[in-house]
Structure formats: C-alpha cells, structure tokens
XYZ file of C-alpha atoms in Angstrom:
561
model
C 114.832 107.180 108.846
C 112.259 107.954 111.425
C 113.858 110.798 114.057
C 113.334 110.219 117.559
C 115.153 110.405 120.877
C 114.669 108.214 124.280
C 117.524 106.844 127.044
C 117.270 104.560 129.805
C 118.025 104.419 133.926
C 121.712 105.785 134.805
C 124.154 102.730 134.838
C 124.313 100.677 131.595
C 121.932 100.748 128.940
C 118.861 98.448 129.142
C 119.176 98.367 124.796
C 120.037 100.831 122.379
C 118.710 101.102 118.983
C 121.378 100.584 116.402
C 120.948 103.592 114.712
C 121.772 105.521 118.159
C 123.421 108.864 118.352
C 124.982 109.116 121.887
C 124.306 112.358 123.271
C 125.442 111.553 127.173
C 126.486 108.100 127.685
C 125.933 107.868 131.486
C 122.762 107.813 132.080
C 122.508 106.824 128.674
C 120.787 109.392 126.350
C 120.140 108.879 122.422
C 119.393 110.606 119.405
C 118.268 108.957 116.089
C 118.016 110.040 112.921
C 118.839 113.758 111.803
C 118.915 116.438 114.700
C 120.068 120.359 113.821
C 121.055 122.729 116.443
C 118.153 124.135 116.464
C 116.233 121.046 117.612
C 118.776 119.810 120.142
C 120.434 121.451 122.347
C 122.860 120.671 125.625
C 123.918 122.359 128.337
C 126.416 121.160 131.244
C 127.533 123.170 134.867
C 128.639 122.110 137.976
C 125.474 120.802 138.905
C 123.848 119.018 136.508
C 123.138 118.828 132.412
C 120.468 119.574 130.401
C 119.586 118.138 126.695
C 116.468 119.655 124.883
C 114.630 118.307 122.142
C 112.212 120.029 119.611
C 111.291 123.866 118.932
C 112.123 125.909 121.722
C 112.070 129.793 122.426
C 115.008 129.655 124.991
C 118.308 131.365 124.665
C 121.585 129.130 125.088
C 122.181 131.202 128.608
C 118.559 130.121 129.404
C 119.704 126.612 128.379
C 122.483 126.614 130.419
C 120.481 128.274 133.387
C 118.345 125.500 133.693
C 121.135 122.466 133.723
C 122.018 124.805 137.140
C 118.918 124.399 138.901
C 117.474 121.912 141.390
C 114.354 122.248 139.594
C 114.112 123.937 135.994
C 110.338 123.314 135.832
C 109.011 127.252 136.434
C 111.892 128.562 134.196
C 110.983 125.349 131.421
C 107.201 126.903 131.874
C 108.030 130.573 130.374
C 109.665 128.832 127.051
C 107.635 129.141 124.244
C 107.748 125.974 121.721
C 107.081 122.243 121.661
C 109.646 120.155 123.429
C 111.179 118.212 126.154
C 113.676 118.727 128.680
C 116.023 115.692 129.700
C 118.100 116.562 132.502
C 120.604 114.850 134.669
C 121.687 116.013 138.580
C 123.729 114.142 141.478
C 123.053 110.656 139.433
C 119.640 111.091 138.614
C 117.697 111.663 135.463
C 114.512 113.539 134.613
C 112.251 114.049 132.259
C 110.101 116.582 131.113
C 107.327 115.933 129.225
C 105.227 118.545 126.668
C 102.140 119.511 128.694
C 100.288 119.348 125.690
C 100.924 116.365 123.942
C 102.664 117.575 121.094
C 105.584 115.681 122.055
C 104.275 112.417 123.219
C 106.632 109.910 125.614
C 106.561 106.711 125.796
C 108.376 103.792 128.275
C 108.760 100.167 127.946
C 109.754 97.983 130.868
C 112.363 95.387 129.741
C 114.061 92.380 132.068
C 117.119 95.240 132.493
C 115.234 98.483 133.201
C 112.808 100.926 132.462
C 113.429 102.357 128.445
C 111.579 105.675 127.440
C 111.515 107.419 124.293
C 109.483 109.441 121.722
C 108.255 107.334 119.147
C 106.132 104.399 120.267
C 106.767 103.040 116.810
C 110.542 102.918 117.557
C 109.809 100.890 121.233
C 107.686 98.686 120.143
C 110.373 95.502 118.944
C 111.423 96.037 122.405
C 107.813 94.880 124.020
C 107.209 92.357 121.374
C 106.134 94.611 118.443
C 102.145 93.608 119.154
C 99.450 96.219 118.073
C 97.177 97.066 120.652
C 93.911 96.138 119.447
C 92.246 97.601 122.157
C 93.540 100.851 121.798
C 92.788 100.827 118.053
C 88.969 99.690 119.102
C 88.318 102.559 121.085
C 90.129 104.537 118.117
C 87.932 103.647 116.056
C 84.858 104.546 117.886
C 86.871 107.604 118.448
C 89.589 109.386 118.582
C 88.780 111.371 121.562
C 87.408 108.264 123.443
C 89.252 107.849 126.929
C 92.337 104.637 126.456
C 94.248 105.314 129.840
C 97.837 104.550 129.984
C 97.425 102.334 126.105
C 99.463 103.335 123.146
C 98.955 102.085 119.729
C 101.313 98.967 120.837
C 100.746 96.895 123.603
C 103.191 97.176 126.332
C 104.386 100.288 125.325
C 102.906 102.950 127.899
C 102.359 106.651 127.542
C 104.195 109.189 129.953
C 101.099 111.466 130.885
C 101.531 114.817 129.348
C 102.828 117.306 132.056
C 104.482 114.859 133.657
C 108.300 114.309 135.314
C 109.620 110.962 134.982
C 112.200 110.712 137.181
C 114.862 107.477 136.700
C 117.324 107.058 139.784
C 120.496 104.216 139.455
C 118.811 102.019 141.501
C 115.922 101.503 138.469
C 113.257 102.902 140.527
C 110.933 105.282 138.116
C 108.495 107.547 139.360
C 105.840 110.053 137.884
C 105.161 113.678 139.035
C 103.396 116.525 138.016
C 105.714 119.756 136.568
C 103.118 121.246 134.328
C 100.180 122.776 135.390
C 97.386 126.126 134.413
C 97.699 129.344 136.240
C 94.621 132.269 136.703
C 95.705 135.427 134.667
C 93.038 138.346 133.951
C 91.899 138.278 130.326
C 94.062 140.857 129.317
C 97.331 139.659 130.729
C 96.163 135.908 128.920
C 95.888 138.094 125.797
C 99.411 139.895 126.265
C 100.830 136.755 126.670
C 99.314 135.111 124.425
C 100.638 137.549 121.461
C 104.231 136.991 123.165
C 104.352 133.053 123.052
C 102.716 133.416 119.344
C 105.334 135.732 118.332
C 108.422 134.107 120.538
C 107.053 130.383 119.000
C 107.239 131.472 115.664
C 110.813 133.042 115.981
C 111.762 130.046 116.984
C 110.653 128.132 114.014
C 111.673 130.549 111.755
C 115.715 130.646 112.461
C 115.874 127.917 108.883
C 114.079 129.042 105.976
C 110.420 128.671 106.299
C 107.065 128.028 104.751
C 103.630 127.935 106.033
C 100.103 128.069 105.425
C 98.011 130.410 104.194
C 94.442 129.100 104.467
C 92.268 130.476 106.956
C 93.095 133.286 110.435
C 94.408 130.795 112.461
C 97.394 130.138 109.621
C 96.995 133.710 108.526
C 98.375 134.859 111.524
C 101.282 132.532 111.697
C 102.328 133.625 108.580
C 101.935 137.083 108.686
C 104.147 136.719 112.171
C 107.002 134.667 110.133
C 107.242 137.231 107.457
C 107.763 140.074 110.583
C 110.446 137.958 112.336
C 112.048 135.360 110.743
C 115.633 136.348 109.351
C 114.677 135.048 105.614
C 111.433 135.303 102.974
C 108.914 133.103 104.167
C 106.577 130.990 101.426
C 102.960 131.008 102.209
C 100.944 128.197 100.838
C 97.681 128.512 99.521
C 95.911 125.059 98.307
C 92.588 126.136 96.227
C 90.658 123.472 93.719
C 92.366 123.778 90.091
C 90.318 126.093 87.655
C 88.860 128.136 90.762
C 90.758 131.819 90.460
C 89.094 133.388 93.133
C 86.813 132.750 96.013
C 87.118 131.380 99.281
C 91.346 131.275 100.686
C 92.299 132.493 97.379
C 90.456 136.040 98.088
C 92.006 136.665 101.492
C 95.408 135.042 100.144
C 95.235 137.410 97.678
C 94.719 140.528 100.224
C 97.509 139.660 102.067
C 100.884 141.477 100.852
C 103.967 142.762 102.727
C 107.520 142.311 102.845
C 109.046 139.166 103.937
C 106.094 136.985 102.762
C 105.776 135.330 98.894
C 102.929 133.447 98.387
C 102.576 131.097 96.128
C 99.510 128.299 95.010
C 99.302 124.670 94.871
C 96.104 123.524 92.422
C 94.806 120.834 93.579
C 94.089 118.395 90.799
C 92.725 115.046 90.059
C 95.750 113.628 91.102
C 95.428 115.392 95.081
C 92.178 114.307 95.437
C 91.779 112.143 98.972
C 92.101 108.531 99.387
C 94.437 108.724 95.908
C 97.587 106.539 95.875
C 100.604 109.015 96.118
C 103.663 108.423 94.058
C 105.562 108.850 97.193
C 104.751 105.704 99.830
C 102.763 106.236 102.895
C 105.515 105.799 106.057
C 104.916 104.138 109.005
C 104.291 106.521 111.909
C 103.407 105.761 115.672
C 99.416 105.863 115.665
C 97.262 106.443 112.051
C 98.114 109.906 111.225
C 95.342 112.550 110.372
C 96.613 113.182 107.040
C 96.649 109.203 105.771
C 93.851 110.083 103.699
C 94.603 113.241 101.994
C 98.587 112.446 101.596
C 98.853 112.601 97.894
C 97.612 116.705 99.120
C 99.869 116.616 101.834
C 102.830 115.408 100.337
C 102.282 117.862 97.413
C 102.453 120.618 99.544
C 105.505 119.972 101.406
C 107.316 118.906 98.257
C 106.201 122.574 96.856
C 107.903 124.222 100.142
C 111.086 122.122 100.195
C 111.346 123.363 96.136
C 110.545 126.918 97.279
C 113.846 126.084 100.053
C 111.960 125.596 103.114
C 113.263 123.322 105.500
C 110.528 124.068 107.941
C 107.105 124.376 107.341
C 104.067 125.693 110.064
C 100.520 125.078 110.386
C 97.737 126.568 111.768
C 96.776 123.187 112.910
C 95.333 123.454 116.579
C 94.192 127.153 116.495
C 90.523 125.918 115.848
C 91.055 123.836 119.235
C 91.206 126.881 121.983
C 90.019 129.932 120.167
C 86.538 128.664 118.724
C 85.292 126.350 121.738
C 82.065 124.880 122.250
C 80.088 126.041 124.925
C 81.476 124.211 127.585
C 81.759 127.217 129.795
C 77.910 126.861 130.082
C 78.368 124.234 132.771
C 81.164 126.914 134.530
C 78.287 129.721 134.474
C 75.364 127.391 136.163
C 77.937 126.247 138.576
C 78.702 129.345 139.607
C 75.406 130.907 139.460
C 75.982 133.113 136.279
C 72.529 131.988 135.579
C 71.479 135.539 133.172
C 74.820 135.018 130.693
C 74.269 131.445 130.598
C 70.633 131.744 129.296
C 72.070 134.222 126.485
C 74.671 132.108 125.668
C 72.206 129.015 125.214
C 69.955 131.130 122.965
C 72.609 132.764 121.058
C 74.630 128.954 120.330
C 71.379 127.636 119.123
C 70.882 130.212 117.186
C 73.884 130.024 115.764
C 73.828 126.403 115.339
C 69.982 125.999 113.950
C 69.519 123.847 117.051
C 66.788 123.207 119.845
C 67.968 124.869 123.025
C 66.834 122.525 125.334
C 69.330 120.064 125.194
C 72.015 122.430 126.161
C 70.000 124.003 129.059
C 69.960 120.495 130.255
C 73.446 119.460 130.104
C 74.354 123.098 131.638
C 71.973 122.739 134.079
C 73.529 118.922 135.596
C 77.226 120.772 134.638
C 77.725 118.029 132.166
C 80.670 119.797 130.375
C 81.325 116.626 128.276
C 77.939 116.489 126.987
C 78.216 120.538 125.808
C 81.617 119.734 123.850
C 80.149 117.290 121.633
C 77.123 115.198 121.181
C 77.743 111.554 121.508
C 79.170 109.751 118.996
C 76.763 107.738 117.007
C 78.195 104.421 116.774
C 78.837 103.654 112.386
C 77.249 100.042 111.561
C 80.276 98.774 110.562
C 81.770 99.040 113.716
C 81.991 95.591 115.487
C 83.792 96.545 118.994
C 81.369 97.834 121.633
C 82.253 101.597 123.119
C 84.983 101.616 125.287
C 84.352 102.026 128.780
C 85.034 104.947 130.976
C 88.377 104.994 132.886
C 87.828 103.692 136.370
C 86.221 105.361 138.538
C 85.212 107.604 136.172
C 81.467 108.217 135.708
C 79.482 107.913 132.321
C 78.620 111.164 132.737
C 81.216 113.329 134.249
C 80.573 116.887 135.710
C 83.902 118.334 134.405
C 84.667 122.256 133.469
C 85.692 123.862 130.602
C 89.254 123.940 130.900
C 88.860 120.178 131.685
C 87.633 119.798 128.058
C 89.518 122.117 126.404
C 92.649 120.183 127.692
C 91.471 116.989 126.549
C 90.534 118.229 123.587
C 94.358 119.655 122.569
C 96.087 116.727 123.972
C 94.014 114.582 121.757
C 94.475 116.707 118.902
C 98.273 117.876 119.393
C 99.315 113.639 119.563
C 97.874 112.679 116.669
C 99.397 115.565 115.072
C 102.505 114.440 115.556
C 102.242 111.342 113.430
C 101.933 113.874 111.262
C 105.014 115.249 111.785
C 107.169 111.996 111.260
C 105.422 112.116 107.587
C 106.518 115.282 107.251
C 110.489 114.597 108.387
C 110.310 111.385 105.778
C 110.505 113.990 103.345
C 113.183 116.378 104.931
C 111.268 118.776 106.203
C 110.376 119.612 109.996
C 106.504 120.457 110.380
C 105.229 122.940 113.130
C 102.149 123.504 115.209
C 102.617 126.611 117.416
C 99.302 126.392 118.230
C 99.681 123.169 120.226
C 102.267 124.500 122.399
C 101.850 124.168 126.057
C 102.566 127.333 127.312
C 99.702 128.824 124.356
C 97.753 126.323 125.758
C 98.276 127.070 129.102
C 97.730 130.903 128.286
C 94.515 129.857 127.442
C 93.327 128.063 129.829
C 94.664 130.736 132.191
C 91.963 133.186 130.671
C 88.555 133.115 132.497
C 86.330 130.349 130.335
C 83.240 132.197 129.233
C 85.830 135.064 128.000
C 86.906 133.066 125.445
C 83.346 132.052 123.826
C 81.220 134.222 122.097
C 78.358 134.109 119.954
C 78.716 137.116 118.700
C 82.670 137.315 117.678
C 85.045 135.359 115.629
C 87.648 133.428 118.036
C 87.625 136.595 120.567
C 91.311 135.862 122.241
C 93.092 135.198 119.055
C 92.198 138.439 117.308
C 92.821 140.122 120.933
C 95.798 138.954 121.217
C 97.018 139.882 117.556
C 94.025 140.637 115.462
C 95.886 144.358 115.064
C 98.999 142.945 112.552
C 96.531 141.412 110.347
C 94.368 143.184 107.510
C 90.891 144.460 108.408
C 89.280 141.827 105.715
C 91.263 138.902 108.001
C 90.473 140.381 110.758
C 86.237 140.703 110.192
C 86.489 136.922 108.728
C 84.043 134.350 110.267
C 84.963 131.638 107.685
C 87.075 128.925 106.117
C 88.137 127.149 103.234
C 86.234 123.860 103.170
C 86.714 120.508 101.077
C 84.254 118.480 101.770
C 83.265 117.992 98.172
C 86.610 116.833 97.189
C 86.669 113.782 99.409
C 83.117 112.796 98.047
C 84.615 113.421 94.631
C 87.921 111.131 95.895
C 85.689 108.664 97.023
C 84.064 108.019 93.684
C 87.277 108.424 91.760
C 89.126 105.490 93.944
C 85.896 103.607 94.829
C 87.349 100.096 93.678
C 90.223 100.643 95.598
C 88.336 101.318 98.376
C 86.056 98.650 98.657
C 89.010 96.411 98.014
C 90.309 97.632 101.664
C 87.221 96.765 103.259
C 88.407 93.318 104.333
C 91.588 93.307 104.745
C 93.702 94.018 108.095
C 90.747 95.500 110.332
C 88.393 92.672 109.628
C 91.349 90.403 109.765
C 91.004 91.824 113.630
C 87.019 91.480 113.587
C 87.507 95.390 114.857
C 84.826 95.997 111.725
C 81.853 94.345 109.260
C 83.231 95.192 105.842
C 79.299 95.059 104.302
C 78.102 98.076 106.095
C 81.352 99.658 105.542
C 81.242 98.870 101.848
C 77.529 100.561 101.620
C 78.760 103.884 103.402
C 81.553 104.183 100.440
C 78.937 103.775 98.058
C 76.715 106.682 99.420
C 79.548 108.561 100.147
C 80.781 108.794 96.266
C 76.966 108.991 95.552
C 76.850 112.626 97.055
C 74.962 110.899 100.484
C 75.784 112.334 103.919
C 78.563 110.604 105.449
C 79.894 110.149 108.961
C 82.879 111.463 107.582
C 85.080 111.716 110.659
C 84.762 107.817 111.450
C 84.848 106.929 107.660
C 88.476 109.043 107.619
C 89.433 107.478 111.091
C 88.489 103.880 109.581
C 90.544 104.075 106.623
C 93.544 105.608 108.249
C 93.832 102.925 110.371
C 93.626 100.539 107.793
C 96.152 102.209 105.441
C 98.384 102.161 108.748
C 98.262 98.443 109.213
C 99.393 98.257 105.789
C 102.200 100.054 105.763
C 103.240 98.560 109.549
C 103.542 95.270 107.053
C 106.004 96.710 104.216
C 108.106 98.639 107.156
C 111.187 97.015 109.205
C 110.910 96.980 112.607
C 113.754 98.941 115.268
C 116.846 97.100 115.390
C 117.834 97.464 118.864
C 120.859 95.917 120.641
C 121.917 94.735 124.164
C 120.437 92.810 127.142
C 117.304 94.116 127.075
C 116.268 93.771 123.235
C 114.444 91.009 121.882
C-alpha cells in the first residue's frame, strides 16, 4: 500500500481516501498506509497542535514546543531531517512544506474545498486521474526543464517547496514563504554542516539500519551510522560479479570499525539494467530514477531487509552541493573578482579537456544557467518541441549560484522520492540526508566560490567531516561507475526494448519510435549514447505501464469522483 499523508480545510472533509488513518479529525488530518513513531509524531498544548511527518532530528519537548508557538517556522529551521510540519492554532491549519523538495506537496481543488497531500499519485482520482502530458513533454526533454505549478497529473498542483499553506474554515488557502538561506562564514557553514550530517543520521538510525557503501558521499553516511546509531549498521557494497578488487570494493575494503559490517551484493546477469525483476515495478507519483536499474535496486534492499534493516540511507544528493559546476563564475564577474575567476576558467577547462572560451563568455554576461550545464541537445526521437521558459522569465537568465544550486536539489531531491515509495513497497524506509533542507540550506549559506575548487575533492564535505573518515577516503577523487553495464543490459534485453518503442509514449505522439529504435541499437553496439534522455525515455514508459496494471485511490465523500 503506497504511504502517504494529506487533510483538507477545517470543517468537514472535502473526501477522504478509504484507506485513511485519522490523526486529528477537525481540521481533518490523515495518514495512510504504515506510519512508526519515528515517522509521525503529534504534539497538543493550549494553543495549538502539531503533527510531523518523515525523518526528523527534533526531541518530543521540541515537538511539543513548536505546537506552542504562533509561528514554529525558525525553531522547524534548526531540525535536521526531511519532513513536514502540519499544525493547527485558533481554527486554522498550516502547512509546512520541505524546503528542498524531498517531501513534495501537492493540492487538488474539488467542488467542497481545497485537498492537499503527499503523493500526487494518491490525488489524482480526485482531479479526474488524467496524466499531464505536458508535464511529461518537458520531462522528457528534461528533467531539470522549468514546468511551473504542473505535476505529473493534470489538476493536481505542486505546493512550492519552502512554502506555508495556510487553510482557514472559511476555505480560503493562501501561500507564504517559511523557508529561506541565511549568510554564515565558511567555517560556521562547515560546523554546521558536520552537526545536521551527524544529527540527520541519528535520526535515521533509531531502527536498525543499512546503507551504502559506494563512493565519499555514502562513505561518510555510513561511517556516521556505525558512530551513532544504537545497533550494527550493514554497509552495502554493489561491485560487478567476478571483480574481487578494484574500484568501491578497494575503499570498501579499507573501511573497518566497530558498529559497521559490510557486506557485497554481485551484481549478475540477472541485475543488469532494463532486466525484468521478479518483483513488479509499483506505481509511484512521477517515473522514478531507479525504473531502469530496479532488478539492482530491488536486490539491494531485499539484501538489507535479510541483513534486518528496516531503514536503509543513500548518499544520493551529496554529488548535488559538494561537487558544483562553476556557476560561481558568474558570482565572481559580478562582483568584480575578475583575477579568481580567470583561474577558475583555466583550471575547469583544464580539468574538463574543454575550450575556455565558452565559459569566459557565459561568466562574462553572468549567465549562471549556461555555466551549470550546456544545453540539452534535443534526441531525434523526441517529437514535443522544448518547453518554454516560465513567464516572464528570459531564455537566458542572469541567475547566481545559489539560484542553481537550489534548482538543481529540488529537482533532484523530488524525483528521489519516487524512489522512496519503491523502496516502502518492499518494507523498508529509504533515506537521503543529503537532500535535507537545512544541509541544503547550510550550503547555500557558505560563500559560493568557497565551495568550488579545481584543485580539491568536494572542499565543504571533507571540511566538514573529512577527519572521521580514513586518509585513503579522504584523498579520493573518484567513483564507482557502470556505464558498461547498461550498454551490456541494453544488448541483453534488446527485443524487449524495441518492443516498448511504440507503445504508451507514441500512443501520446510525445516520441518517433524509429529514431528511438536506432539509438537502442547503437547503444547495445558499444556507440555513445545520450544516456540520460535514453534512461529518462524508458522510465517514463515503464511508468505508463505500470499506471495501467495499478488501481486507482478509492476516496469517499462529497468531493470524490
């Protein structure tokens, strides 16, 4: 059963699901699905009550501090963890949402009433259960490409990250900002930063826990589990069958100390990507980033459920704020740092084997956009044209650094989460710490060119903590890659493949399966392949599919359909 939460204007309830869980029944507020202590809590005083949802670093007196206040938003801004804060005063109900994403909300305006919750997938029957085509266009095209106020169903509309929706008994609804970056120093971001790590982690550590053990970013996670969580903690280290050493598997093997077992998951013909799992792909709000490689996936968790983890954590995210591009450039020639942002030109295309002129120009018009990525070249099987630019938004927009590097997370941190309601299909919760919005906030808090260099691995993580891990983890400037295995996966399951070339997404004439067909072909030849569009492509694909095979919500009341 897919877990979610949501609840509706104070008065009577617009429509409940029929699976509800009534956790206050005026306003009406619902849980669905399996939630442990440790994932919801409630608080009630004189003045108002407080529900949370998700991993949180707050005590139960820090719970029950902020039902008390007027305004729990600055106290809600020190917790460590992903979640959201519902809470109710004088009639009136806010919500909190995650300022990074990681806990996306979503509302649907019914006949009755404004209805929110956290699973688009759930609200959709209640807006007529209609994928939004549009959306899954500019998907498509890609992931990070701008789709303001759209979710993956039509009529379903995102709650901005960051935001307060506030619901009064009169159904009015309105939208205001709680969650914002501060300006620290770059050693009090890296103190803090070491403190949320080590606080988030506690917090998903209080059931038994796995995680991975793959490259620093999950390193570091794991050696932080092993220091504070109460029990052993499994580390997971997935490494091609018949390989004994070499790449994760050396540094895997390095890392020993009390509190941690490791243990490794071969990866065999039968984990390859795009290969049928014996365990059916679940439907999940938006294509989820592991669609492709869940035969791996579900492998994995299976091996840390057996191992008796009921948690497992990621180091999913960590590649998102501590190894930037150089969008800071545009931050230096603003300011007129004009000396470090010629060195930092010539030292990224150096490092990058690239001509430097390009990135003195988009530094020199501030075009922060244009230093995060290059544009995306458009696949040929792609039949929807680019989406356009939010109004009154240019094509090219000046931005910062921080504007990026927000966009960037949020982007990252909500498709995660589809990952996440894979992960709970097979009883176990799945954690990103580094997608939490006060790390995030940390970082952003830290001046922008301090967290970019040419010259050292991801500078504030191993600031922050780069003393509890081993020298070898700490001098390592690479990762495990498996790039080979999804050209291998693509020639082992090529007929399948092609086979899904014209099925739901040229149903929607959102692609031209011939072109599509040819890149599958090169791909399992060895070629060069657009892999991030190829993987975005078939996700969405396998998602339609298993929208098809899944029932819908079952919601009751006025304002159900």
């Amino acid at each position: 059963m897919l877990r979610w939460f949501g609840g509706s204007a104070p008065g009577a309830p617009a429509a409940l699901p029929d699976d509800a869980r009534m956790v206050w029944n005026d306003p009406p507020l619902w849980a669905v699905g399996s939630w442990p202590t440790h994932l919801l809590r409630t608080a009630e005083t004189d003045t108002g009550r407080i529900a949370v949802f998700g991993s949180c670093s707050a005590s139960d007196n820090d719970v029950t501090h902020a039902a008390s206040l007027d305004n729990p938003a600055p106290l809600l801004r020190r917790w460590a963890g992903s979640f959201t804060a519902v809470r109710t005063h004088t009639g009136i109900v806010d919500v909190f949402a995650d300022g990074a994403l990681a806990c996306p909300l979503y509302t649907v305006s019914t006949p009755q009433g404004l209805v929110w919750g956290s699973s688009a997938l759930a609200l959709a029957p209640l807006a007529g259960n209609r994928v939004d085509t549009e959306w899954l266009a500019a998907y498509l095209w890609d992931k990070r490409a701008p789709a303001p106020g759209r979710s993956p169903w039509k009529n379903v509309v995102p709650v901005r990250p960051g935001q307060r929706l506030t619901l009064t008994p009169d159904g009015a609804a309105a939208a205001t900002t709680w969650w914002s970056p501060s300006t620290r120093t770059y050693v009090e971001a890296v103190a803090r930063l070491r403190h949320l790590l080590t606080e988030s982690v506690r917090a998903r550590t209080l059931v038994p826990a796995s995680t991975d053990l793959a490259g620093l970013d999950s390193t570091t996670l794991a050696v932080i589990a092993a220091a504070v969580s109460p029990t052993p903690v499994t580390a997971i280290t997935a490494h091609p069958d018949g390989q004994p050493s070499g790449g994760d598997l050396t540094y895997a093997a390095l890392l020993t100390m009390p509190g941690l077992t490791r243990m490794l998951l071969p990866l065999r013909a039968r984990h390859l990507p795009f290969t049928p799992a014996d365990v059916l792909l679940p439907a999940t709000d938006e294509p989820a980033p592991s669609t492709t490689t869940w035969t791996m996936f579900s492998a994995q968790l299976r091996l840390a459920t057996a191992a008796g983890a009921t948690a497992h954590l990621t180091g999913d995210g960590g590649d998102n704020f501590t190894l930037p591009p150089p969008t800071h450039l545009a931050d230096l020639v603003r300011s007129g740092h004009w000396l470090r942002a010629a060195a930092d030109i010539m030292g990224w295309a150096r490092l990058r084997r690239i001509d430097p002129r390009p990135l003195a120009l988009a530094a020199l018009q501030a075009d922060a956009q244009r230093l995060a990525r290059t544009s995306p070249t458009r696949p040929p099987w792609l039949t929807a044209p680019p989406p356009p630019p939010p109004p009154g938004v240019p094509t090219r927009a000046a931005g910062d650094a921080n504007t990026e590097l927000i966009g960037n997370v949020r982007t990252a941190a909500r498709a995660a989460y589809a990952d996440t309601q894979l992960a709970h299909t097979l009883g176990i919760e799945l954690h990103n710490p580094y997608f939490d919005a006060a790390v995030l906030e940390t970082a952003l808090s830290a001046p922008a060119a301090a967290r970019f260099s040419t010259h050292r691995y991801k500078p504030l993580l191993l600031d922050a903590v780069g003393d509890l891990l081993p020298a070898p983890h700490r001098n390592r400037t690479t990762k495990g890659t498996f790039v080979s295995a999804f050209h291998h996966g693509v020639r082992a399951n090529l007929p399948h493949l092609l086979d899904q070339t014209d099925r739901h997404l040229a149903a929607l004439r959102l692609i031209n399966p011939a072109p599509l067909r040819t890149t599958l072909h090169h791909a399992a030849l060895g070629v060069e392949t657009p892999w991030a569009t190829l993987l975005r492509t078939l996700a969405a694909e396998a998602w339609l599919a298993t929208l098809e095979t899944t029932p819908s919500s079952a919601w009751r009341g006025k304002g159900a359909r």
